[in-house]
Amino acid sequence: QDIGTAHGHRLQDTATFTSSILRRCHGLEEEPFTLAIAGYGTGKSHLSLAMANLFQQPGGELAETLLARINEADSGIGAEVRAIVKEDPRPFLTVAFNGMQNFDLTAELTRQILIQARTHDLDTRALDDLRPRFRQAATLVSLASDEMSGNLIEACGVDSVNQIVEGLNEQDEGIYAKVQKIFEAEGIPIRAFGGESVKDVIDVAVSEYCGEGKPFAGMVILFDEFGRYTEFATIRSQIAGSGVLQDLFEGVQGNSGYVTFVGFIQFELNI
């Protein structure tokens, strides 16, 4: 009654929704894109967070609690979801974005994938090769003189050179910008080269880490406040990245057998 029927959308409970996304992730449904629409305060962010935990650690304690809650809501859906997870208990490479934040989409996507790959002790050279400027910067920082190291530590607002190197290994754009500025002032510019598109990152992540015989069953991209980020990326493309939304679409579409995208947006209720 709150949302009406004129818009043509289908109202769905969260247990059914989660089951549908899980089926898509495991290749039981073929649609790689999903857009969930709900008004402010209806629990989109909460649902996204819960799903991220379920996909990232399907065998974890929190996932078990979530599966039990789904079963309480609907025993049929609960049994189906548990069976799907049991058949392939591998985690999903899970990327969760908050569209209320202003960020470079490629950088944030890469950062989250790198953290998960390293948590599972996986080789990240293929991803590193897409953005070699970070590796170059980390090498220069490691070889810096004591005086230069002091300048870098002060500029980056950290306690040690190791923290700077760690940030660069995680492809932190903020750390990189400060390091690049220091070295450029010393006449040692760090050249930005290599393919740094969202599509390239998705392609490499899927080929390296997802699928049969790989550590991850697939990749899930959960994008909270996707509508707001779409506006930001259009108006402030110099920050979000030029053409990143098109790259994102192509990356998901091109790897639809392994990648599932879920966007959460809100609209004004016509009551």
mmCIF file of C-alpha atoms in Angstrom:
data_model
loop_
_atom_site.group_PDB
_atom_site.id
_atom_site.type_symbol
_atom_site.label_atom_id
_atom_site.label_comp_id
_atom_site.label_asym_id
_atom_site.label_seq_id
_atom_site.Cartn_x
_atom_site.Cartn_y
_atom_site.Cartn_z
ATOM 1 C CA GLN A 1 0.000 0.000 0.000
ATOM 2 C CA ASP A 2 2.907 2.363 0.718
ATOM 3 C CA ILE A 3 4.595 2.047 -2.655
ATOM 4 C CA GLY A 4 1.535 1.600 -4.876
ATOM 5 C CA THR A 5 1.386 -0.389 -8.108
ATOM 6 C CA ALA A 6 1.599 2.187 -10.927
ATOM 7 C CA HIS A 7 5.414 2.021 -11.158
ATOM 8 C CA GLY A 8 5.430 -1.666 -12.145
ATOM 9 C CA HIS A 9 8.021 -2.765 -9.558
ATOM 10 C CA ARG A 10 7.595 -6.037 -7.687
ATOM 11 C CA LEU A 11 7.624 -5.897 -3.883
ATOM 12 C CA GLN A 12 9.855 -8.608 -2.416
ATOM 13 C CA ASP A 13 10.900 -9.702 1.058
ATOM 14 C CA THR A 14 14.587 -9.855 1.999
ATOM 15 C CA ALA A 15 14.709 -13.655 2.373
ATOM 16 C CA THR A 16 13.438 -14.156 -1.181
ATOM 17 C CA PHE A 17 15.738 -11.402 -2.424
ATOM 18 C CA THR A 18 18.835 -12.901 -0.774
ATOM 19 C CA SER A 19 17.975 -16.340 -2.132
ATOM 20 C CA SER A 20 17.614 -14.926 -5.638
ATOM 21 C CA ILE A 21 20.984 -13.175 -5.495
ATOM 22 C CA LEU A 22 22.652 -16.313 -4.136
ATOM 23 C CA ARG A 23 21.154 -18.340 -7.003
ATOM 24 C CA ARG A 24 22.506 -15.798 -9.494
ATOM 25 C CA CYS A 25 25.942 -15.909 -7.878
ATOM 26 C CA HIS A 26 26.041 -19.695 -8.221
ATOM 27 C CA GLY A 27 24.890 -19.631 -11.850
ATOM 28 C CA LEU A 28 21.376 -20.918 -11.185
ATOM 29 C CA GLU A 29 19.902 -17.721 -12.637
ATOM 30 C CA GLU A 30 21.480 -15.914 -15.589
ATOM 31 C CA GLU A 31 20.794 -12.213 -14.884
ATOM 32 C CA PRO A 32 24.062 -10.558 -13.690
ATOM 33 C CA PHE A 33 22.465 -7.189 -12.799
ATOM 34 C CA THR A 34 19.985 -6.494 -10.011
ATOM 35 C CA LEU A 35 18.625 -3.146 -8.831
ATOM 36 C CA ALA A 36 16.848 -3.041 -5.472
ATOM 37 C CA ILE A 37 14.686 0.034 -4.904
ATOM 38 C CA ALA A 38 13.389 1.092 -1.493
ATOM 39 C CA GLY A 39 12.757 4.314 0.403
ATOM 40 C CA TYR A 40 14.952 5.929 3.037
ATOM 41 C CA GLY A 41 15.237 3.977 6.285
ATOM 42 C CA THR A 42 13.915 0.686 4.938
ATOM 43 C CA GLY A 43 17.116 -1.273 5.630
ATOM 44 C CA LYS A 44 18.981 -1.282 2.287
ATOM 45 C CA SER A 45 22.375 -0.699 3.902
ATOM 46 C CA HIS A 46 21.683 -3.269 6.607
ATOM 47 C CA LEU A 47 20.686 -5.844 3.998
ATOM 48 C CA SER A 48 23.748 -5.077 1.883
ATOM 49 C CA LEU A 49 26.049 -5.498 4.887
ATOM 50 C CA ALA A 50 24.401 -8.773 5.884
ATOM 51 C CA MET A 51 24.702 -10.123 2.341
ATOM 52 C CA ALA A 52 28.358 -9.069 2.129
ATOM 53 C CA ASN A 53 29.140 -11.094 5.257
ATOM 54 C CA LEU A 54 27.205 -14.102 3.978
ATOM 55 C CA PHE A 55 28.999 -14.129 0.623
ATOM 56 C CA GLN A 56 32.469 -13.330 1.942
ATOM 57 C CA GLN A 57 32.447 -15.911 4.753
ATOM 58 C CA PRO A 58 29.664 -18.427 4.024
ATOM 59 C CA GLY A 59 31.053 -20.813 6.624
ATOM 60 C CA GLY A 60 31.484 -18.193 9.327
ATOM 61 C CA GLU A 61 29.604 -17.728 12.573
ATOM 62 C CA LEU A 62 27.733 -14.647 11.342
ATOM 63 C CA ALA A 63 26.738 -16.426 8.134
ATOM 64 C CA GLU A 64 25.301 -19.262 10.195
ATOM 65 C CA THR A 65 23.206 -16.754 12.154
ATOM 66 C CA LEU A 66 21.962 -15.192 8.925
ATOM 67 C CA LEU A 67 21.049 -18.586 7.481
ATOM 68 C CA ALA A 68 19.126 -19.379 10.668
ATOM 69 C CA ARG A 69 17.231 -16.059 10.407
ATOM 70 C CA ILE A 70 16.312 -16.775 6.779
ATOM 71 C CA ASN A 71 15.034 -20.180 7.854
ATOM 72 C CA GLU A 72 12.902 -18.546 10.562
ATOM 73 C CA ALA A 73 11.377 -16.245 7.951
ATOM 74 C CA ASP A 74 10.668 -19.062 5.485
ATOM 75 C CA SER A 75 11.755 -22.661 6.029
ATOM 76 C CA GLY A 76 11.525 -23.482 2.316
ATOM 77 C CA ILE A 77 13.813 -20.619 1.319
ATOM 78 C CA GLY A 78 16.062 -21.415 4.285
ATOM 79 C CA ALA A 79 16.519 -25.020 3.169
ATOM 80 C CA GLU A 80 17.245 -23.952 -0.423
ATOM 81 C CA VAL A 81 19.812 -21.337 0.596
ATOM 82 C CA ARG A 82 21.565 -23.717 2.979
ATOM 83 C CA ALA A 83 21.707 -26.408 0.276
ATOM 84 C CA ILE A 84 23.272 -23.971 -2.209
ATOM 85 C CA VAL A 85 25.917 -22.888 0.303
ATOM 86 C CA LYS A 86 26.642 -26.504 1.284
ATOM 87 C CA GLU A 87 27.094 -27.606 -2.330
ATOM 88 C CA ASP A 88 29.778 -24.958 -2.934
ATOM 89 C CA PRO A 89 31.031 -23.550 0.394
ATOM 90 C CA ARG A 90 33.706 -21.364 -1.191
ATOM 91 C CA PRO A 91 33.565 -17.640 -0.442
ATOM 92 C CA PHE A 92 32.857 -14.987 -3.044
ATOM 93 C CA LEU A 93 35.216 -12.152 -3.835
ATOM 94 C CA THR A 94 32.942 -9.526 -2.313
ATOM 95 C CA VAL A 95 33.196 -5.824 -3.089
ATOM 96 C CA ALA A 96 30.944 -3.471 -1.115
ATOM 97 C CA PHE A 97 30.650 0.193 -2.114
ATOM 98 C CA ASN A 98 28.972 3.050 -0.244
ATOM 99 C CA GLY A 99 27.800 5.505 -2.896
ATOM 100 C CA MET A 100 27.514 8.316 -0.334
ATOM 101 C CA GLN A 101 31.306 8.518 -0.313
ATOM 102 C CA ASN A 102 33.265 10.265 -3.052
ATOM 103 C CA PHE A 103 35.900 7.870 -4.361
ATOM 104 C CA ASP A 104 37.807 6.734 -7.418
ATOM 105 C CA LEU A 105 35.884 3.603 -8.409
ATOM 106 C CA THR A 106 38.839 1.775 -9.962
ATOM 107 C CA ALA A 107 41.068 2.470 -6.965
ATOM 108 C CA GLU A 108 38.480 1.350 -4.411
ATOM 109 C CA LEU A 109 37.601 -1.787 -6.392
ATOM 110 C CA THR A 110 41.276 -2.721 -6.638
ATOM 111 C CA ARG A 111 41.934 -1.989 -2.964
ATOM 112 C CA GLN A 112 39.150 -4.268 -1.747
ATOM 113 C CA ILE A 113 40.141 -7.113 -4.072
ATOM 114 C CA LEU A 114 43.797 -6.868 -3.039
ATOM 115 C CA ILE A 115 42.921 -7.038 0.662
ATOM 116 C CA GLN A 116 40.884 -10.225 0.156
ATOM 117 C CA ALA A 117 43.481 -11.814 -2.128
ATOM 118 C CA ARG A 118 46.225 -11.209 0.429
ATOM 119 C CA THR A 119 44.022 -12.449 3.265
ATOM 120 C CA HIS A 120 43.864 -15.756 1.376
ATOM 121 C CA ASP A 121 47.648 -15.634 0.671
ATOM 122 C CA LEU A 122 47.114 -15.375 -3.086
ATOM 123 C CA ASP A 123 49.581 -14.058 -5.647
ATOM 124 C CA THR A 124 48.608 -10.480 -6.564
ATOM 125 C CA ARG A 125 51.167 -9.823 -9.300
ATOM 126 C CA ALA A 126 48.547 -9.824 -12.066
ATOM 127 C CA LEU A 127 46.638 -7.032 -10.310
ATOM 128 C CA ASP A 128 49.831 -5.191 -9.406
ATOM 129 C CA ASP A 129 50.868 -5.229 -13.064
ATOM 130 C CA LEU A 130 47.729 -3.244 -13.977
ATOM 131 C CA ARG A 131 48.902 -0.351 -11.785
ATOM 132 C CA PRO A 132 52.736 -0.493 -11.738
ATOM 133 C CA ARG A 133 53.054 3.086 -10.473
ATOM 134 C CA PHE A 134 52.241 1.868 -6.957
ATOM 135 C CA ARG A 135 54.997 -0.750 -7.054
ATOM 136 C CA GLN A 136 57.422 1.832 -8.436
ATOM 137 C CA ALA A 137 56.500 4.270 -5.666
ATOM 138 C CA ALA A 138 56.897 1.574 -2.982
ATOM 139 C CA THR A 139 60.368 0.721 -4.298
ATOM 140 C CA LEU A 140 61.446 4.389 -4.257
ATOM 141 C CA VAL A 141 60.141 4.834 -0.708
ATOM 142 C CA SER A 142 62.026 1.743 0.472
ATOM 143 C CA LEU A 143 65.274 3.121 -0.998
ATOM 144 C CA ALA A 144 64.794 6.704 0.254
ATOM 145 C CA SER A 145 67.437 8.423 2.377
ATOM 146 C CA ASP A 146 66.801 9.148 6.046
ATOM 147 C CA GLU A 147 66.035 12.789 5.245
ATOM 148 C CA MET A 148 63.654 11.867 2.427
ATOM 149 C CA SER A 149 62.034 9.222 4.621
ATOM 150 C CA GLY A 150 61.379 11.842 7.269
ATOM 151 C CA ASN A 151 59.739 14.116 4.699
ATOM 152 C CA LEU A 152 57.593 11.246 3.429
ATOM 153 C CA ILE A 153 56.486 10.233 6.932
ATOM 154 C CA GLU A 154 55.518 13.822 7.744
ATOM 155 C CA ALA A 155 53.679 14.353 4.445
ATOM 156 C CA CYS A 156 51.727 11.100 4.755
ATOM 157 C CA GLY A 157 50.903 11.601 8.425
ATOM 158 C CA VAL A 158 52.134 8.149 9.468
ATOM 159 C CA ASP A 159 54.675 6.797 11.958
ATOM 160 C CA SER A 160 57.010 4.852 9.705
ATOM 161 C CA VAL A 161 58.138 4.171 6.151
ATOM 162 C CA ASN A 162 56.677 0.662 6.485
ATOM 163 C CA GLN A 163 53.202 2.162 6.824
ATOM 164 C CA ILE A 164 53.713 4.120 3.608
ATOM 165 C CA VAL A 165 54.868 1.003 1.758
ATOM 166 C CA GLU A 166 51.915 -0.937 3.146
ATOM 167 C CA GLY A 167 49.533 1.771 1.920
ATOM 168 C CA LEU A 168 51.102 1.696 -1.535
ATOM 169 C CA ASN A 169 50.869 -2.110 -1.621
ATOM 170 C CA GLU A 170 47.134 -1.698 -0.969
ATOM 171 C CA GLN A 171 47.078 0.893 -3.779
ATOM 172 C CA ASP A 172 45.984 3.755 -1.534
ATOM 173 C CA GLU A 173 45.525 6.740 -3.863
ATOM 174 C CA GLY A 174 45.867 9.275 -1.013
ATOM 175 C CA ILE A 175 49.246 7.918 0.055
ATOM 176 C CA TYR A 176 50.364 7.673 -3.557
ATOM 177 C CA ALA A 177 49.478 11.313 -4.298
ATOM 178 C CA LYS A 178 51.573 12.534 -1.352
ATOM 179 C CA VAL A 179 54.517 10.298 -2.208
ATOM 180 C CA GLN A 180 54.372 11.301 -5.861
ATOM 181 C CA LYS A 181 54.396 14.982 -4.921
ATOM 182 C CA ILE A 182 57.477 14.583 -2.700
ATOM 183 C CA PHE A 183 59.474 12.699 -5.331
ATOM 184 C CA GLU A 184 58.389 15.017 -8.128
ATOM 185 C CA ALA A 185 59.722 17.983 -6.097
ATOM 186 C CA GLU A 186 63.045 16.129 -5.938
ATOM 187 C CA GLY A 187 63.078 15.668 -9.709
ATOM 188 C CA ILE A 188 62.091 11.995 -9.576
ATOM 189 C CA PRO A 189 58.618 11.786 -11.166
ATOM 190 C CA ILE A 190 56.673 8.549 -10.926
ATOM 191 C CA ARG A 191 55.144 7.747 -14.284
ATOM 192 C CA ALA A 192 51.533 6.567 -14.387
ATOM 193 C CA PHE A 193 51.260 3.820 -16.985
ATOM 194 C CA GLY A 194 49.418 0.562 -17.459
ATOM 195 C CA GLY A 195 45.764 -0.326 -17.853
ATOM 196 C CA GLU A 196 43.801 1.092 -14.965
ATOM 197 C CA SER A 197 40.167 0.533 -15.871
ATOM 198 C CA VAL A 198 37.402 -1.057 -13.808
ATOM 199 C CA LYS A 199 36.857 -3.603 -16.575
ATOM 200 C CA ASP A 200 40.537 -4.598 -16.575
ATOM 201 C CA VAL A 201 40.494 -5.107 -12.799
ATOM 202 C CA ILE A 202 37.350 -7.264 -12.964
ATOM 203 C CA ASP A 203 38.756 -9.282 -15.883
ATOM 204 C CA VAL A 204 42.001 -10.018 -14.024
ATOM 205 C CA ALA A 205 40.317 -10.741 -10.689
ATOM 206 C CA VAL A 206 37.938 -13.247 -12.279
ATOM 207 C CA SER A 207 40.599 -14.997 -14.366
ATOM 208 C CA GLU A 208 43.031 -15.241 -11.435
ATOM 209 C CA TYR A 209 40.787 -15.989 -8.476
ATOM 210 C CA CYS A 210 37.267 -17.086 -9.505
ATOM 211 C CA GLY A 211 35.807 -20.243 -10.993
ATOM 212 C CA GLU A 212 36.475 -23.959 -11.105
ATOM 213 C CA GLY A 213 39.519 -24.894 -9.030
ATOM 214 C CA LYS A 214 39.986 -21.293 -7.836
ATOM 215 C CA PRO A 215 39.681 -20.035 -4.229
ATOM 216 C CA PHE A 216 36.551 -17.943 -4.910
ATOM 217 C CA ALA A 217 33.296 -19.219 -6.385
ATOM 218 C CA GLY A 218 32.790 -15.863 -8.103
ATOM 219 C CA MET A 219 32.590 -12.131 -7.502
ATOM 220 C CA VAL A 220 29.758 -10.113 -5.956
ATOM 221 C CA ILE A 221 29.574 -6.316 -6.227
ATOM 222 C CA LEU A 222 27.173 -4.733 -3.705
ATOM 223 C CA PHE A 223 26.674 -1.026 -4.412
ATOM 224 C CA ASP A 224 24.723 0.821 -1.724
ATOM 225 C CA GLU A 225 23.356 4.260 -2.707
ATOM 226 C CA PHE A 226 24.116 3.473 -6.332
ATOM 227 C CA GLY A 227 21.825 6.251 -7.561
ATOM 228 C CA ARG A 228 23.710 8.878 -5.616
ATOM 229 C CA TYR A 229 27.092 7.631 -6.896
ATOM 230 C CA THR A 230 25.779 7.659 -10.457
ATOM 231 C CA GLU A 231 25.075 11.386 -10.082
ATOM 232 C CA PHE A 232 28.507 11.965 -8.513
ATOM 233 C CA ALA A 233 30.346 10.008 -11.226
ATOM 234 C CA THR A 234 28.576 12.025 -13.910
ATOM 235 C CA ILE A 235 29.240 15.428 -12.365
ATOM 236 C CA ARG A 236 32.681 14.734 -10.839
ATOM 237 C CA SER A 237 34.208 12.308 -13.310
ATOM 238 C CA GLN A 238 37.664 13.708 -12.555
ATOM 239 C CA ILE A 239 37.372 12.084 -9.119
ATOM 240 C CA ALA A 240 35.257 8.994 -9.836
ATOM 241 C CA GLY A 241 37.160 8.263 -13.039
ATOM 242 C CA SER A 242 36.262 8.926 -16.642
ATOM 243 C CA GLY A 243 33.709 6.468 -18.000
ATOM 244 C CA VAL A 244 33.868 4.241 -14.897
ATOM 245 C CA LEU A 245 30.168 3.340 -14.889
ATOM 246 C CA GLN A 246 30.344 2.132 -18.487
ATOM 247 C CA ASP A 247 33.513 0.210 -17.622
ATOM 248 C CA LEU A 248 31.733 -1.309 -14.632
ATOM 249 C CA PHE A 249 28.815 -2.414 -16.794
ATOM 250 C CA GLU A 250 31.115 -3.923 -19.423
ATOM 251 C CA GLY A 251 33.225 -5.661 -16.786
ATOM 252 C CA VAL A 252 30.192 -7.307 -15.190
ATOM 253 C CA GLN A 253 28.561 -8.140 -18.529
ATOM 254 C CA GLY A 254 31.768 -9.593 -19.937
ATOM 255 C CA ASN A 255 32.180 -11.866 -16.919
ATOM 256 C CA SER A 256 28.515 -12.585 -16.298
ATOM 257 C CA GLY A 257 29.215 -16.251 -15.618
ATOM 258 C CA TYR A 258 31.101 -15.307 -12.456
ATOM 259 C CA VAL A 259 30.180 -11.723 -11.516
ATOM 260 C CA THR A 260 26.930 -10.500 -9.953
ATOM 261 C CA PHE A 261 26.130 -6.810 -9.466
ATOM 262 C CA VAL A 262 23.532 -5.624 -6.939
ATOM 263 C CA GLY A 263 22.719 -1.914 -6.751
ATOM 264 C CA PHE A 264 20.610 -0.365 -3.990
ATOM 265 C CA ILE A 265 18.791 2.899 -4.692
ATOM 266 C CA GLN A 266 15.963 4.852 -3.071
ATOM 267 C CA PHE A 267 13.050 6.875 -4.378
ATOM 268 C CA GLU A 268 10.521 9.221 -2.864
ATOM 269 C CA LEU A 269 7.405 7.423 -1.639
ATOM 270 C CA ASN A 270 4.163 8.660 -3.196
ATOM 271 C CA ILE A 271 1.788 8.202 -0.292
#
